[in-house]
Short mmCIF file of C-alpha atoms in Angstrom, two decimals:
data_model
loop_
_atom_site.label_atom_id
_atom_site.label_comp_id
_atom_site.label_asym_id
_atom_site.label_seq_id
_atom_site.Cartn_x
_atom_site.Cartn_y
_atom_site.Cartn_z
CA MET A 1 -37.44 -46.29 6.44
CA GLY A 2 -37.75 -44.45 9.75
CA ARG A 3 -40.24 -41.96 8.34
CA LYS A 4 -42.51 -44.50 6.63
CA PRO A 5 -42.43 -47.73 8.66
CA GLN A 6 -45.67 -48.87 7.02
CA HIS A 7 -43.66 -49.67 3.88
CA GLN A 8 -41.84 -52.35 5.88
CA GLU A 9 -38.89 -52.62 3.57
CA VAL A 10 -35.19 -51.87 3.65
CA ALA A 11 -33.11 -50.78 0.68
CA VAL A 12 -29.69 -52.42 0.47
CA TYR A 13 -27.56 -50.49 -1.97
CA GLU A 14 -25.08 -52.29 -4.17
CA THR A 15 -22.92 -51.17 -7.05
CA CYS A 16 -25.43 -52.63 -9.51
CA GLY A 17 -28.30 -50.59 -8.09
CA ALA A 18 -30.61 -50.47 -5.10
CA GLU A 19 -31.71 -53.94 -4.09
CA LYS A 20 -34.93 -54.08 -2.07
CA MET A 21 -35.82 -56.89 0.27
CA ASN A 22 -39.62 -56.60 0.43
CA ARG A 23 -41.78 -57.98 3.23
CA LYS A 24 -44.67 -59.17 1.07
CA ASP A 25 -42.93 -61.53 -1.29
CA GLU A 26 -39.27 -61.48 -0.24
CA GLU A 27 -38.34 -60.80 -3.85
CA LYS A 28 -35.17 -58.92 -4.55
CA GLN A 29 -35.65 -56.22 -7.15
CA CYS A 30 -32.87 -54.19 -8.68
CA HIS A 31 -33.25 -50.77 -10.18
CA GLY A 32 -30.86 -48.03 -11.24
CA LEU A 33 -29.81 -45.22 -8.95
CA ASP A 34 -30.60 -42.69 -11.66
CA ILE A 35 -34.20 -42.55 -10.43
CA VAL A 36 -33.08 -40.67 -7.35
CA ASN A 37 -30.85 -38.37 -9.44
CA SER A 38 -27.78 -39.21 -7.39
CA LYS A 39 -24.21 -38.67 -8.47
CA VAL A 40 -20.74 -39.37 -7.09
CA VAL A 41 -19.04 -36.14 -6.04
CA CYS A 42 -16.06 -34.88 -8.01
CA LYS A 43 -13.02 -36.98 -7.18
CA GLU A 44 -10.93 -33.85 -6.59
CA ASP A 45 -13.27 -32.44 -3.94
CA TYR A 46 -13.46 -33.09 -0.21
CA LEU A 47 -16.89 -33.68 1.29
CA ASP A 48 -18.26 -30.58 2.98
CA ASP A 49 -20.01 -30.68 6.37
CA ASN A 50 -23.46 -31.14 4.84
CA LYS A 51 -22.36 -34.14 2.79
CA CYS A 52 -20.52 -35.67 5.77
CA ASN A 53 -23.64 -35.33 7.92
CA SER A 54 -25.76 -36.78 5.14
CA ALA A 55 -23.42 -39.77 4.79
CA LEU A 56 -23.55 -40.44 8.54
CA THR A 57 -27.34 -40.18 8.47
CA ALA A 58 -27.47 -42.70 5.62
CA ILE A 59 -25.37 -45.14 7.66
CA ALA A 60 -27.65 -44.67 10.68
CA ARG A 61 -30.74 -45.28 8.52
CA LEU A 62 -29.27 -48.47 7.09
CA HIS A 63 -28.25 -49.67 10.55
CA ALA A 64 -31.72 -49.04 11.98
CA ALA A 65 -33.55 -50.35 8.93
CA SER A 66 -31.75 -53.69 9.09
CA ILE A 67 -32.92 -54.20 12.68
CA ILE A 68 -36.50 -53.22 11.78
CA PHE A 69 -36.35 -55.55 8.78
CA GLU A 70 -35.38 -58.44 11.08
CA GLU A 71 -37.90 -57.63 13.81
CA ILE A 72 -40.81 -57.57 11.35
CA ARG A 73 -39.95 -61.10 10.26
CA SER A 74 -39.11 -62.48 13.71
CA THR A 75 -41.16 -64.45 16.18
CA GLU A 76 -40.27 -65.13 19.79
CA GLU A 77 -39.45 -68.72 18.91
CA ASN A 78 -37.72 -68.01 15.61
CA PRO A 79 -35.75 -64.75 15.37
CA PHE A 80 -35.00 -63.71 11.79
CA ARG A 81 -31.39 -62.75 11.05
CA ILE A 82 -30.24 -61.21 7.77
CA ASN A 83 -26.86 -62.97 7.83
CA GLU A 84 -28.61 -66.35 8.03
CA HIS A 85 -31.02 -65.69 5.14
CA PHE A 86 -28.84 -63.59 2.83
CA ILE A 87 -25.54 -65.39 3.28
CA LYS A 88 -24.11 -64.57 -0.13
CA GLU A 89 -25.19 -60.93 -0.08
CA VAL A 90 -23.44 -60.09 3.21
CA ALA A 91 -20.40 -62.35 2.85
CA GLU A 92 -17.15 -60.58 3.75
CA THR A 93 -15.13 -59.94 0.58
CA THR A 94 -13.02 -56.94 1.58
CA PHE A 95 -10.21 -59.19 2.79
CA SER A 96 -8.91 -62.38 1.24
CA PHE A 97 -6.58 -64.85 2.90
CA GLN A 98 -6.11 -66.90 -0.25
CA SER A 99 -2.49 -66.68 -1.38
CA GLY A 100 -2.14 -64.83 -4.67
CA HIS A 101 -5.62 -63.30 -4.56
CA VAL A 102 -5.53 -59.58 -5.41
CA ARG A 103 -7.06 -58.63 -2.04
CA ASN A 104 -4.56 -60.86 -0.26
CA LEU A 105 -1.70 -59.08 -2.02
CA TRP A 106 -3.19 -55.74 -0.92
CA CYS A 107 -3.51 -56.94 2.67
CA ASN A 108 0.08 -58.24 2.73
CA SER A 109 1.40 -54.96 1.37
CA ALA A 110 -0.54 -52.89 3.93
CA THR A 111 0.38 -55.23 6.81
CA ASN A 112 4.07 -54.92 5.95
CA CYS A 113 3.68 -51.15 6.31
CA LEU A 114 2.32 -51.52 9.84
CA GLU A 115 5.19 -53.87 10.69
CA ASN A 116 7.81 -51.44 9.38
CA LEU A 117 6.22 -48.36 10.97
CA SER A 118 6.27 -50.00 14.40
CA LYS A 119 9.95 -49.09 14.85
CA PHE A 120 8.97 -45.41 15.07
CA PHE A 121 6.74 -46.10 18.07
CA THR A 122 8.33 -48.92 20.05
CA ASP A 123 11.69 -50.54 20.72
CA ASN A 124 9.94 -53.88 21.16
CA SER A 125 10.86 -55.80 18.01
CA ALA A 126 8.23 -58.45 18.79
CA VAL A 127 5.42 -56.00 17.97
CA ALA A 128 5.98 -56.30 14.22
CA GLY A 129 5.57 -60.07 14.36
CA LYS A 130 2.46 -59.77 16.51
CA ILE A 131 0.83 -57.54 13.90
CA LYS A 132 1.28 -60.02 11.05
CA GLU A 133 0.18 -62.93 13.23
CA TYR A 134 -2.95 -61.06 14.32
CA VAL A 135 -4.01 -60.02 10.81
CA PHE A 136 -3.74 -63.52 9.35
CA SER A 137 -4.67 -65.78 12.28
CA GLU A 138 -8.07 -67.43 12.70
CA GLU A 139 -8.45 -65.97 16.19
CA GLY A 140 -7.23 -62.52 15.18
CA LEU A 141 -8.68 -60.17 12.57
CA ARG A 142 -10.26 -63.05 10.63
CA LYS A 143 -12.50 -63.84 13.61
CA PHE A 144 -13.92 -60.31 13.58
CA LEU A 145 -14.61 -60.41 9.85
CA ARG A 146 -17.22 -63.13 10.37
CA PRO A 147 -20.75 -62.46 11.67
CA SER A 148 -20.77 -62.37 15.45
CA GLU A 149 -22.26 -65.33 17.28
CA LYS A 150 -22.52 -63.30 20.48
CA TYR A 151 -24.00 -59.95 19.42
CA ARG A 152 -26.62 -58.62 17.03
CA ASN A 153 -25.28 -58.10 13.50
CA THR A 154 -26.46 -55.17 11.40
CA VAL A 155 -26.10 -54.19 7.78
CA CYS A 156 -23.74 -51.25 7.75
CA HIS A 157 -20.88 -49.85 5.66
CA ASP A 158 -17.28 -50.76 6.42
CA ASP A 159 -15.69 -49.42 3.25
CA LEU A 160 -16.94 -45.86 3.04
CA TRP A 161 -14.78 -44.28 0.38
CA ARG A 162 -16.04 -41.23 -1.46
CA ASN A 163 -16.85 -43.30 -4.56
CA ASN A 164 -19.20 -45.43 -2.43
CA MET A 165 -21.44 -42.44 -1.70
CA MET A 166 -23.82 -40.68 -4.08
CA PHE A 167 -25.65 -37.41 -3.45
CA ASN A 168 -28.63 -35.74 -5.09
CA GLU A 169 -29.29 -32.01 -5.48
CA ILE A 170 -30.41 -31.63 -1.84
CA ASN A 171 -27.46 -33.66 -0.50
CA THR A 172 -29.44 -36.78 0.37
CA CYS A 173 -26.86 -39.56 0.49
CA VAL A 174 -27.20 -43.01 -1.07
CA LEU A 175 -24.69 -45.66 -0.04
CA VAL A 176 -23.26 -47.88 -2.75
CA ASP A 177 -21.93 -51.28 -1.64
CA PHE A 178 -22.44 -52.67 1.85
CA GLN A 179 -21.18 -55.18 4.37
CA LEU A 180 -22.38 -56.77 7.60
CA THR A 181 -21.09 -55.24 10.78
CA SER A 182 -21.46 -56.36 14.39
CA VAL A 183 -21.22 -54.79 17.82
CA GLU A 184 -18.24 -56.65 19.25
CA GLU A 185 -15.16 -56.21 21.46
CA TYR A 186 -13.77 -54.35 18.51
CA ARG A 187 -11.10 -51.83 19.55
CA LEU A 188 -8.07 -53.81 18.39
CA PRO A 189 -9.50 -55.06 15.08
CA ALA A 190 -10.89 -51.57 14.42
CA LEU A 191 -7.44 -50.04 14.96
CA VAL A 192 -5.85 -52.71 12.76
CA GLU A 193 -8.32 -52.01 9.94
CA SER A 194 -7.80 -48.27 10.38
CA GLY A 195 -4.06 -48.84 10.17
CA LEU A 196 -4.31 -50.95 7.03
CA TYR A 197 -6.58 -48.44 5.29
CA GLY A 198 -4.60 -45.52 6.67
CA THR A 199 -1.76 -46.44 4.33
CA ASN A 200 -4.15 -45.33 1.58
CA VAL A 201 -6.47 -42.67 2.94
CA TYR A 202 -3.93 -40.45 4.74
CA LEU A 203 -1.68 -39.98 1.71
CA SER A 204 -0.93 -36.45 0.57
CA LYS A 205 -2.09 -35.28 -2.83
CA ASP A 206 1.49 -35.34 -4.10
CA MET A 207 2.02 -38.94 -3.02
CA SER A 208 -1.37 -39.96 -4.40
CA ASN A 209 -0.44 -38.41 -7.74
CA LEU A 210 2.85 -40.30 -7.72
CA VAL A 211 1.17 -43.61 -6.93
CA THR A 212 -1.32 -43.17 -9.77
CA SER A 213 1.18 -41.74 -12.26
CA SER A 214 1.83 -45.11 -13.90
CA THR A 215 0.57 -48.68 -13.84
CA GLU A 216 3.95 -49.93 -12.64
CA ILE A 217 4.11 -47.58 -9.64
CA PHE A 218 0.47 -48.26 -8.75
CA GLU A 219 1.01 -52.02 -8.77
CA GLU A 220 4.23 -51.66 -6.75
CA PHE A 221 2.45 -49.57 -4.13
CA THR A 222 -0.79 -51.52 -4.01
CA PHE A 223 0.29 -55.14 -4.30
CA LYS A 224 4.06 -55.54 -3.95
CA ASN A 225 5.97 -53.18 -1.67
CA ARG A 226 4.08 -50.22 -0.21
CA SER A 227 6.44 -49.68 2.72
CA PRO A 228 9.04 -47.41 1.03
CA PHE A 229 6.29 -45.02 -0.04
CA ILE A 230 4.72 -44.93 3.42
CA ILE A 231 8.02 -44.64 5.30
CA LYS A 232 9.02 -41.70 3.11
CA GLU A 233 5.66 -40.04 3.63
CA PHE A 234 5.88 -40.63 7.39
CA GLN A 235 9.37 -39.10 7.61
CA THR A 236 8.80 -36.09 5.36
CA ASN A 237 5.13 -35.14 5.72
CA ASP A 238 4.22 -33.72 9.13
CA ASN A 239 0.49 -33.75 8.43
CA PHE A 240 0.52 -37.39 7.37
CA ARG A 241 2.62 -38.38 10.39
CA LEU A 242 0.42 -36.55 12.91
CA ARG A 243 -2.88 -37.83 11.49
CA PHE A 244 -1.74 -41.41 11.07
CA SER A 245 -0.10 -41.44 14.51
CA ASN A 246 -3.55 -40.99 16.08
CA VAL A 247 -4.26 -44.52 14.86
CA LEU A 248 -0.80 -46.07 15.09
CA LYS A 249 0.12 -45.00 18.65
CA PRO A 250 -2.81 -46.78 20.41
CA LEU A 251 -2.47 -49.70 17.98
CA TYR A 252 1.15 -50.40 18.88
CA GLU A 253 0.45 -49.83 22.57
CA MET A 254 -2.16 -52.60 22.47
CA PHE A 255 0.23 -54.98 20.73
CA GLU A 256 2.93 -54.22 23.30
CA GLU A 257 0.53 -55.29 26.05
CA MET A 258 -0.38 -58.57 24.36
#
């Protein structure tokens, strides 16, 4: 987009393919990602520096392209905003607050981990309750999951797992799946999200293998009671504890001050 602004289009990548919002006719056209010869990297491999840089560049391109896309369609009297015209496409679906929904079960399980880990960082027993209240309250995390009414929203990527990135033979990165992100007073909700996802992404290979060794264990970890797995990992795995503490320490400090 940045190299060829005359095209005046932005590609929004979804799991079904690359969806283009075109200036001329506003039609949305889907096509397969095979045309760019992109593949998901081997699930056993870590991303090397080149792929990490390529992924960050892809995020920056998408961020910038969404602003250009809006500016092209805006007038001084009537600014164009993606979240107002593509409501369904950018709706937040990562979290669910509907009881019984699979994403709600995941969120409950991860939140319980943050509650139970708090005892390793603070003697203030009220912190655990503050965490749960913040995650599920309308004025807590839920507020920051909606498009901002104060700041400019941009299409970005808030769920950047390895399987949401595809690379071609020269390491050009294509993002699969997207969300809307906003520049906001975001330190606390960002730490909360990092804490919730940290109960997944910081796991050791041994623990990951255990979690995925059977359907029963996977469901127990993911949806029912993740805390015993995380507490054990925290107490026995120095690398996990040190990495995750970089998120948890400032998180609990902020809740203590609330």
